């Protein structure tokens, strides 16, 4: 699979890690009441929210968009990941495969060696939606998105194997 982004995803090129491996769409994070009200009015004006999962050889990057604006992003360095679990499921209509990914990230270690950990949950799907949730229609880009999701899952499984061997 080519790690280069197809034209349907060119809007996110500036956010991709230097050593880009794959791209997927994840379910939207929960928002507070005021953000939800803001999202409601933004969606009425045509600015829909979508979140992307970008995998690089040394990091995971999560980017949240509303319309064409980035409303948030976070990075998880590979060297801080303590464990990874991946389970497969499908959407209720059984048409789209979802990879349920649980990561544990080490945030810090105190002087006694006690680790502060953070759990991350991602429901990863192929990036069949682009900017402002517009559907991807180019068949080559659809195939690329499916392969990209598969590559992400296989890479994370390899990372987990390496983590388990080092513990």
PDB file of C-alpha atoms in Angstrom:
ATOM      1  CA  UNK A   1       0.000   0.000   0.000  1.00  0.00           C
ATOM      2  CA  UNK A   2       1.238   3.469  -0.795  1.00  0.00           C
ATOM      3  CA  UNK A   3       1.395   5.737   2.230  1.00  0.00           C
ATOM      4  CA  UNK A   4       0.921   8.795   0.019  1.00  0.00           C
ATOM      5  CA  UNK A   5      -2.439  10.463   0.461  1.00  0.00           C
ATOM      6  CA  UNK A   6      -4.859  10.274  -2.474  1.00  0.00           C
ATOM      7  CA  UNK A   7      -6.324  13.566  -3.711  1.00  0.00           C
ATOM      8  CA  UNK A   8      -9.566  13.056  -1.729  1.00  0.00           C
ATOM      9  CA  UNK A   9      -7.549  13.512   1.468  1.00  0.00           C
ATOM     10  CA  UNK A  10      -5.207  16.315   0.382  1.00  0.00           C
ATOM     11  CA  UNK A  11      -6.776  18.693   2.941  1.00  0.00           C
ATOM     12  CA  UNK A  12      -5.176  16.699   5.773  1.00  0.00           C
ATOM     13  CA  UNK A  13      -1.685  16.441   4.224  1.00  0.00           C
ATOM     14  CA  UNK A  14      -0.250  19.156   6.477  1.00  0.00           C
ATOM     15  CA  UNK A  15      -1.306  17.153   9.564  1.00  0.00           C
ATOM     16  CA  UNK A  16       0.193  13.801   8.556  1.00  0.00           C
ATOM     17  CA  UNK A  17       3.217  12.557  10.478  1.00  0.00           C
ATOM     18  CA  UNK A  18       6.552  12.767   8.646  1.00  0.00           C
ATOM     19  CA  UNK A  19       6.736   8.965   8.468  1.00  0.00           C
ATOM     20  CA  UNK A  20       3.052   8.485   7.553  1.00  0.00           C
ATOM     21  CA  UNK A  21       1.657   4.934   7.481  1.00  0.00           C
ATOM     22  CA  UNK A  22      -2.134   5.168   7.409  1.00  0.00           C
ATOM     23  CA  UNK A  23      -5.346   7.161   7.839  1.00  0.00           C
ATOM     24  CA  UNK A  24      -8.724   6.259   9.292  1.00  0.00           C
ATOM     25  CA  UNK A  25     -11.867   7.912  10.611  1.00  0.00           C
ATOM     26  CA  UNK A  26     -12.748   7.544  14.284  1.00  0.00           C
ATOM     27  CA  UNK A  27     -15.942   8.200  16.185  1.00  0.00           C
ATOM     28  CA  UNK A  28     -16.316  11.720  17.484  1.00  0.00           C
ATOM     29  CA  UNK A  29     -15.224  12.456  21.054  1.00  0.00           C
ATOM     30  CA  UNK A  30     -17.839  13.441  23.614  1.00  0.00           C
ATOM     31  CA  UNK A  31     -18.278  17.173  24.064  1.00  0.00           C
ATOM     32  CA  UNK A  32     -19.711  19.271  26.880  1.00  0.00           C
ATOM     33  CA  UNK A  33     -23.139  20.931  26.717  1.00  0.00           C
ATOM     34  CA  UNK A  34     -21.884  24.292  25.421  1.00  0.00           C
ATOM     35  CA  UNK A  35     -19.724  22.627  22.747  1.00  0.00           C
ATOM     36  CA  UNK A  36     -22.706  20.489  21.709  1.00  0.00           C
ATOM     37  CA  UNK A  37     -24.885  23.583  21.293  1.00  0.00           C
ATOM     38  CA  UNK A  38     -22.133  25.215  19.247  1.00  0.00           C
ATOM     39  CA  UNK A  39     -21.812  22.030  17.147  1.00  0.00           C
ATOM     40  CA  UNK A  40     -25.563  22.032  16.500  1.00  0.00           C
ATOM     41  CA  UNK A  41     -25.508  25.546  15.032  1.00  0.00           C
ATOM     42  CA  UNK A  42     -22.259  24.923  13.152  1.00  0.00           C
ATOM     43  CA  UNK A  43     -23.765  21.815  11.548  1.00  0.00           C
ATOM     44  CA  UNK A  44     -26.848  23.839  10.527  1.00  0.00           C
ATOM     45  CA  UNK A  45     -24.468  26.181   8.685  1.00  0.00           C
ATOM     46  CA  UNK A  46     -22.833  23.228   6.894  1.00  0.00           C
ATOM     47  CA  UNK A  47     -19.811  22.685   9.150  1.00  0.00           C
ATOM     48  CA  UNK A  48     -19.942  19.044  10.207  1.00  0.00           C
ATOM     49  CA  UNK A  49     -17.514  17.450  12.668  1.00  0.00           C
ATOM     50  CA  UNK A  50     -15.210  14.578  11.750  1.00  0.00           C
ATOM     51  CA  UNK A  51     -12.187  13.042  13.478  1.00  0.00           C
ATOM     52  CA  UNK A  52      -9.200  11.391  11.800  1.00  0.00           C
ATOM     53  CA  UNK A  53      -6.659   8.873  13.104  1.00  0.00           C
ATOM     54  CA  UNK A  54      -3.228   9.300  11.494  1.00  0.00           C
ATOM     55  CA  UNK A  55      -0.532   6.721  12.093  1.00  0.00           C
ATOM     56  CA  UNK A  56       3.158   7.407  11.648  1.00  0.00           C
ATOM     57  CA  UNK A  57       6.063   5.068  12.327  1.00  0.00           C
ATOM     58  CA  UNK A  58       6.700   6.815  15.677  1.00  0.00           C
ATOM     59  CA  UNK A  59       3.363   8.317  16.706  1.00  0.00           C
ATOM     60  CA  UNK A  60      -0.393   8.355  16.529  1.00  0.00           C
ATOM     61  CA  UNK A  61      -2.027  11.663  15.751  1.00  0.00           C
ATOM     62  CA  UNK A  62      -5.731  12.375  16.213  1.00  0.00           C
ATOM     63  CA  UNK A  63      -7.157  15.437  14.457  1.00  0.00           C
ATOM     64  CA  UNK A  64     -10.686  16.800  14.946  1.00  0.00           C
ATOM     65  CA  UNK A  65     -12.211  18.980  12.231  1.00  0.00           C
ATOM     66  CA  UNK A  66     -15.352  21.053  12.052  1.00  0.00           C
ATOM     67  CA  UNK A  67     -15.890  21.901   8.425  1.00  0.00           C
ATOM     68  CA  UNK A  68     -12.393  22.750   7.194  1.00  0.00           C
ATOM     69  CA  UNK A  69     -11.177  24.069  10.570  1.00  0.00           C
ATOM     70  CA  UNK A  70      -9.132  22.041  13.028  1.00  0.00           C
ATOM     71  CA  UNK A  71     -10.840  22.206  16.429  1.00  0.00           C
ATOM     72  CA  UNK A  72      -8.382  19.961  18.242  1.00  0.00           C
ATOM     73  CA  UNK A  73      -5.559  17.473  17.905  1.00  0.00           C
ATOM     74  CA  UNK A  74      -3.467  15.201  20.068  1.00  0.00           C
ATOM     75  CA  UNK A  75      -0.352  13.071  19.666  1.00  0.00           C
ATOM     76  CA  UNK A  76       0.521   9.759  21.275  1.00  0.00           C
ATOM     77  CA  UNK A  77       4.225   8.929  20.886  1.00  0.00           C
ATOM     78  CA  UNK A  78       4.912   5.254  20.166  1.00  0.00           C
ATOM     79  CA  UNK A  79       7.554   5.040  22.894  1.00  0.00           C
ATOM     80  CA  UNK A  80       4.971   6.031  25.558  1.00  0.00           C
ATOM     81  CA  UNK A  81       2.427   3.327  24.669  1.00  0.00           C
ATOM     82  CA  UNK A  82       2.213   0.684  27.414  1.00  0.00           C
ATOM     83  CA  UNK A  83      -0.312  -1.645  25.753  1.00  0.00           C
ATOM     84  CA  UNK A  84      -2.621  -1.985  22.770  1.00  0.00           C
ATOM     85  CA  UNK A  85      -5.751  -4.106  22.404  1.00  0.00           C
ATOM     86  CA  UNK A  86      -7.677  -4.438  19.149  1.00  0.00           C
ATOM     87  CA  UNK A  87     -11.064  -6.064  18.652  1.00  0.00           C
ATOM     88  CA  UNK A  88     -13.153  -6.136  15.492  1.00  0.00           C
ATOM     89  CA  UNK A  89     -16.853  -5.330  15.226  1.00  0.00           C
ATOM     90  CA  UNK A  90     -19.232  -4.049  12.555  1.00  0.00           C
ATOM     91  CA  UNK A  91     -21.640  -1.171  12.221  1.00  0.00           C
ATOM     92  CA  UNK A  92     -25.286  -2.010  13.061  1.00  0.00           C
ATOM     93  CA  UNK A  93     -26.022  -2.480   9.351  1.00  0.00           C
ATOM     94  CA  UNK A  94     -23.031  -4.892   9.162  1.00  0.00           C
ATOM     95  CA  UNK A  95     -21.569  -3.026   6.171  1.00  0.00           C
ATOM     96  CA  UNK A  96     -18.495  -1.400   7.716  1.00  0.00           C
ATOM     97  CA  UNK A  97     -15.799  -3.144   9.741  1.00  0.00           C
ATOM     98  CA  UNK A  98     -14.809  -1.261  12.888  1.00  0.00           C
ATOM     99  CA  UNK A  99     -11.544  -1.830  14.726  1.00  0.00           C
ATOM    100  CA  UNK A 100     -12.020  -1.093  18.429  1.00  0.00           C
ATOM    101  CA  UNK A 101      -8.599   0.034  19.660  1.00  0.00           C
ATOM    102  CA  UNK A 102      -7.680   0.493  23.322  1.00  0.00           C
ATOM    103  CA  UNK A 103      -4.325   2.108  24.105  1.00  0.00           C
ATOM    104  CA  UNK A 104      -2.672   2.801  27.421  1.00  0.00           C
ATOM    105  CA  UNK A 105      -0.250   5.728  27.329  1.00  0.00           C
ATOM    106  CA  UNK A 106       2.306   6.492  30.047  1.00  0.00           C
ATOM    107  CA  UNK A 107       1.899  10.193  30.838  1.00  0.00           C
ATOM    108  CA  UNK A 108       4.624  10.412  33.484  1.00  0.00           C
ATOM    109  CA  UNK A 109       6.680   8.476  36.025  1.00  0.00           C
ATOM    110  CA  UNK A 110       7.294   9.877  39.495  1.00  0.00           C
ATOM    111  CA  UNK A 111      10.515   9.561  41.497  1.00  0.00           C
ATOM    112  CA  UNK A 112       9.224   6.301  43.086  1.00  0.00           C
ATOM    113  CA  UNK A 113       8.739   4.752  39.651  1.00  0.00           C
ATOM    114  CA  UNK A 114       4.941   4.934  39.777  1.00  0.00           C
ATOM    115  CA  UNK A 115       3.478   5.506  36.326  1.00  0.00           C
ATOM    116  CA  UNK A 116       0.583   7.819  35.558  1.00  0.00           C
ATOM    117  CA  UNK A 117      -1.383   6.183  32.737  1.00  0.00           C
ATOM    118  CA  UNK A 118      -4.032   7.464  30.336  1.00  0.00           C
ATOM    119  CA  UNK A 119      -6.486   5.217  28.489  1.00  0.00           C
ATOM    120  CA  UNK A 120      -7.505   5.972  24.915  1.00  0.00           C
ATOM    121  CA  UNK A 121     -10.411   4.345  23.072  1.00  0.00           C
ATOM    122  CA  UNK A 122     -10.785   4.586  19.304  1.00  0.00           C
ATOM    123  CA  UNK A 123     -13.393   3.061  17.012  1.00  0.00           C
ATOM    124  CA  UNK A 124     -11.444   3.054  13.759  1.00  0.00           C
ATOM    125  CA  UNK A 125     -13.183   2.864  10.382  1.00  0.00           C
ATOM    126  CA  UNK A 126     -11.915   3.300   6.831  1.00  0.00           C
ATOM    127  CA  UNK A 127     -11.641   6.953   5.798  1.00  0.00           C
ATOM    128  CA  UNK A 128     -14.605   6.820   3.430  1.00  0.00           C
ATOM    129  CA  UNK A 129     -15.512  10.374   4.419  1.00  0.00           C
ATOM    130  CA  UNK A 130     -13.356  13.388   3.687  1.00  0.00           C
ATOM    131  CA  UNK A 131     -13.427  17.054   4.608  1.00  0.00           C
ATOM    132  CA  UNK A 132     -16.704  18.184   6.175  1.00  0.00           C
ATOM    133  CA  UNK A 133     -17.866  14.518   6.059  1.00  0.00           C
ATOM    134  CA  UNK A 134     -18.172  14.568   2.269  1.00  0.00           C
ATOM    135  CA  UNK A 135     -18.280  10.990   0.889  1.00  0.00           C
ATOM    136  CA  UNK A 136     -15.226   9.780  -1.002  1.00  0.00           C
ATOM    137  CA  UNK A 137     -16.389   8.727  -4.468  1.00  0.00           C
ATOM    138  CA  UNK A 138     -13.199   7.818  -6.336  1.00  0.00           C
ATOM    139  CA  UNK A 139     -12.974   4.010  -6.382  1.00  0.00           C
ATOM    140  CA  UNK A 140      -9.169   4.047  -6.082  1.00  0.00           C
ATOM    141  CA  UNK A 141      -9.416   6.276  -3.010  1.00  0.00           C
ATOM    142  CA  UNK A 142     -12.046   3.948  -1.484  1.00  0.00           C
ATOM    143  CA  UNK A 143      -9.770   0.936  -1.998  1.00  0.00           C
ATOM    144  CA  UNK A 144      -6.850   2.950  -0.554  1.00  0.00           C
ATOM    145  CA  UNK A 145      -8.939   3.844   2.527  1.00  0.00           C
ATOM    146  CA  UNK A 146      -9.818   0.188   3.137  1.00  0.00           C
ATOM    147  CA  UNK A 147      -6.160  -0.858   2.784  1.00  0.00           C
ATOM    148  CA  UNK A 148      -5.054   2.030   4.999  1.00  0.00           C
ATOM    149  CA  UNK A 149      -7.322   0.895   7.855  1.00  0.00           C
ATOM    150  CA  UNK A 150      -5.968  -2.645   7.491  1.00  0.00           C
ATOM    151  CA  UNK A 151      -2.368  -1.357   7.524  1.00  0.00           C
ATOM    152  CA  UNK A 152      -3.043   0.646  10.704  1.00  0.00           C
ATOM    153  CA  UNK A 153      -4.443  -2.433  12.462  1.00  0.00           C
ATOM    154  CA  UNK A 154      -1.555  -4.657  11.386  1.00  0.00           C
ATOM    155  CA  UNK A 155       1.017  -2.036  12.404  1.00  0.00           C
ATOM    156  CA  UNK A 156      -0.576  -1.583  15.838  1.00  0.00           C
ATOM    157  CA  UNK A 157      -0.611  -5.364  16.327  1.00  0.00           C
ATOM    158  CA  UNK A 158       3.128  -5.433  15.538  1.00  0.00           C
ATOM    159  CA  UNK A 159       3.708  -2.565  17.989  1.00  0.00           C
ATOM    160  CA  UNK A 160       1.845  -4.481  20.699  1.00  0.00           C
ATOM    161  CA  UNK A 161       3.916  -7.609  20.054  1.00  0.00           C
ATOM    162  CA  UNK A 162       7.105  -5.552  20.432  1.00  0.00           C
ATOM    163  CA  UNK A 163       5.780  -3.926  23.631  1.00  0.00           C
ATOM    164  CA  UNK A 164       4.925  -7.315  25.153  1.00  0.00           C
ATOM    165  CA  UNK A 165       8.354  -8.708  24.261  1.00  0.00           C
ATOM    166  CA  UNK A 166      10.088  -5.747  25.924  1.00  0.00           C
ATOM    167  CA  UNK A 167       8.109  -6.104  29.182  1.00  0.00           C
TER     168      UNK A 167
END
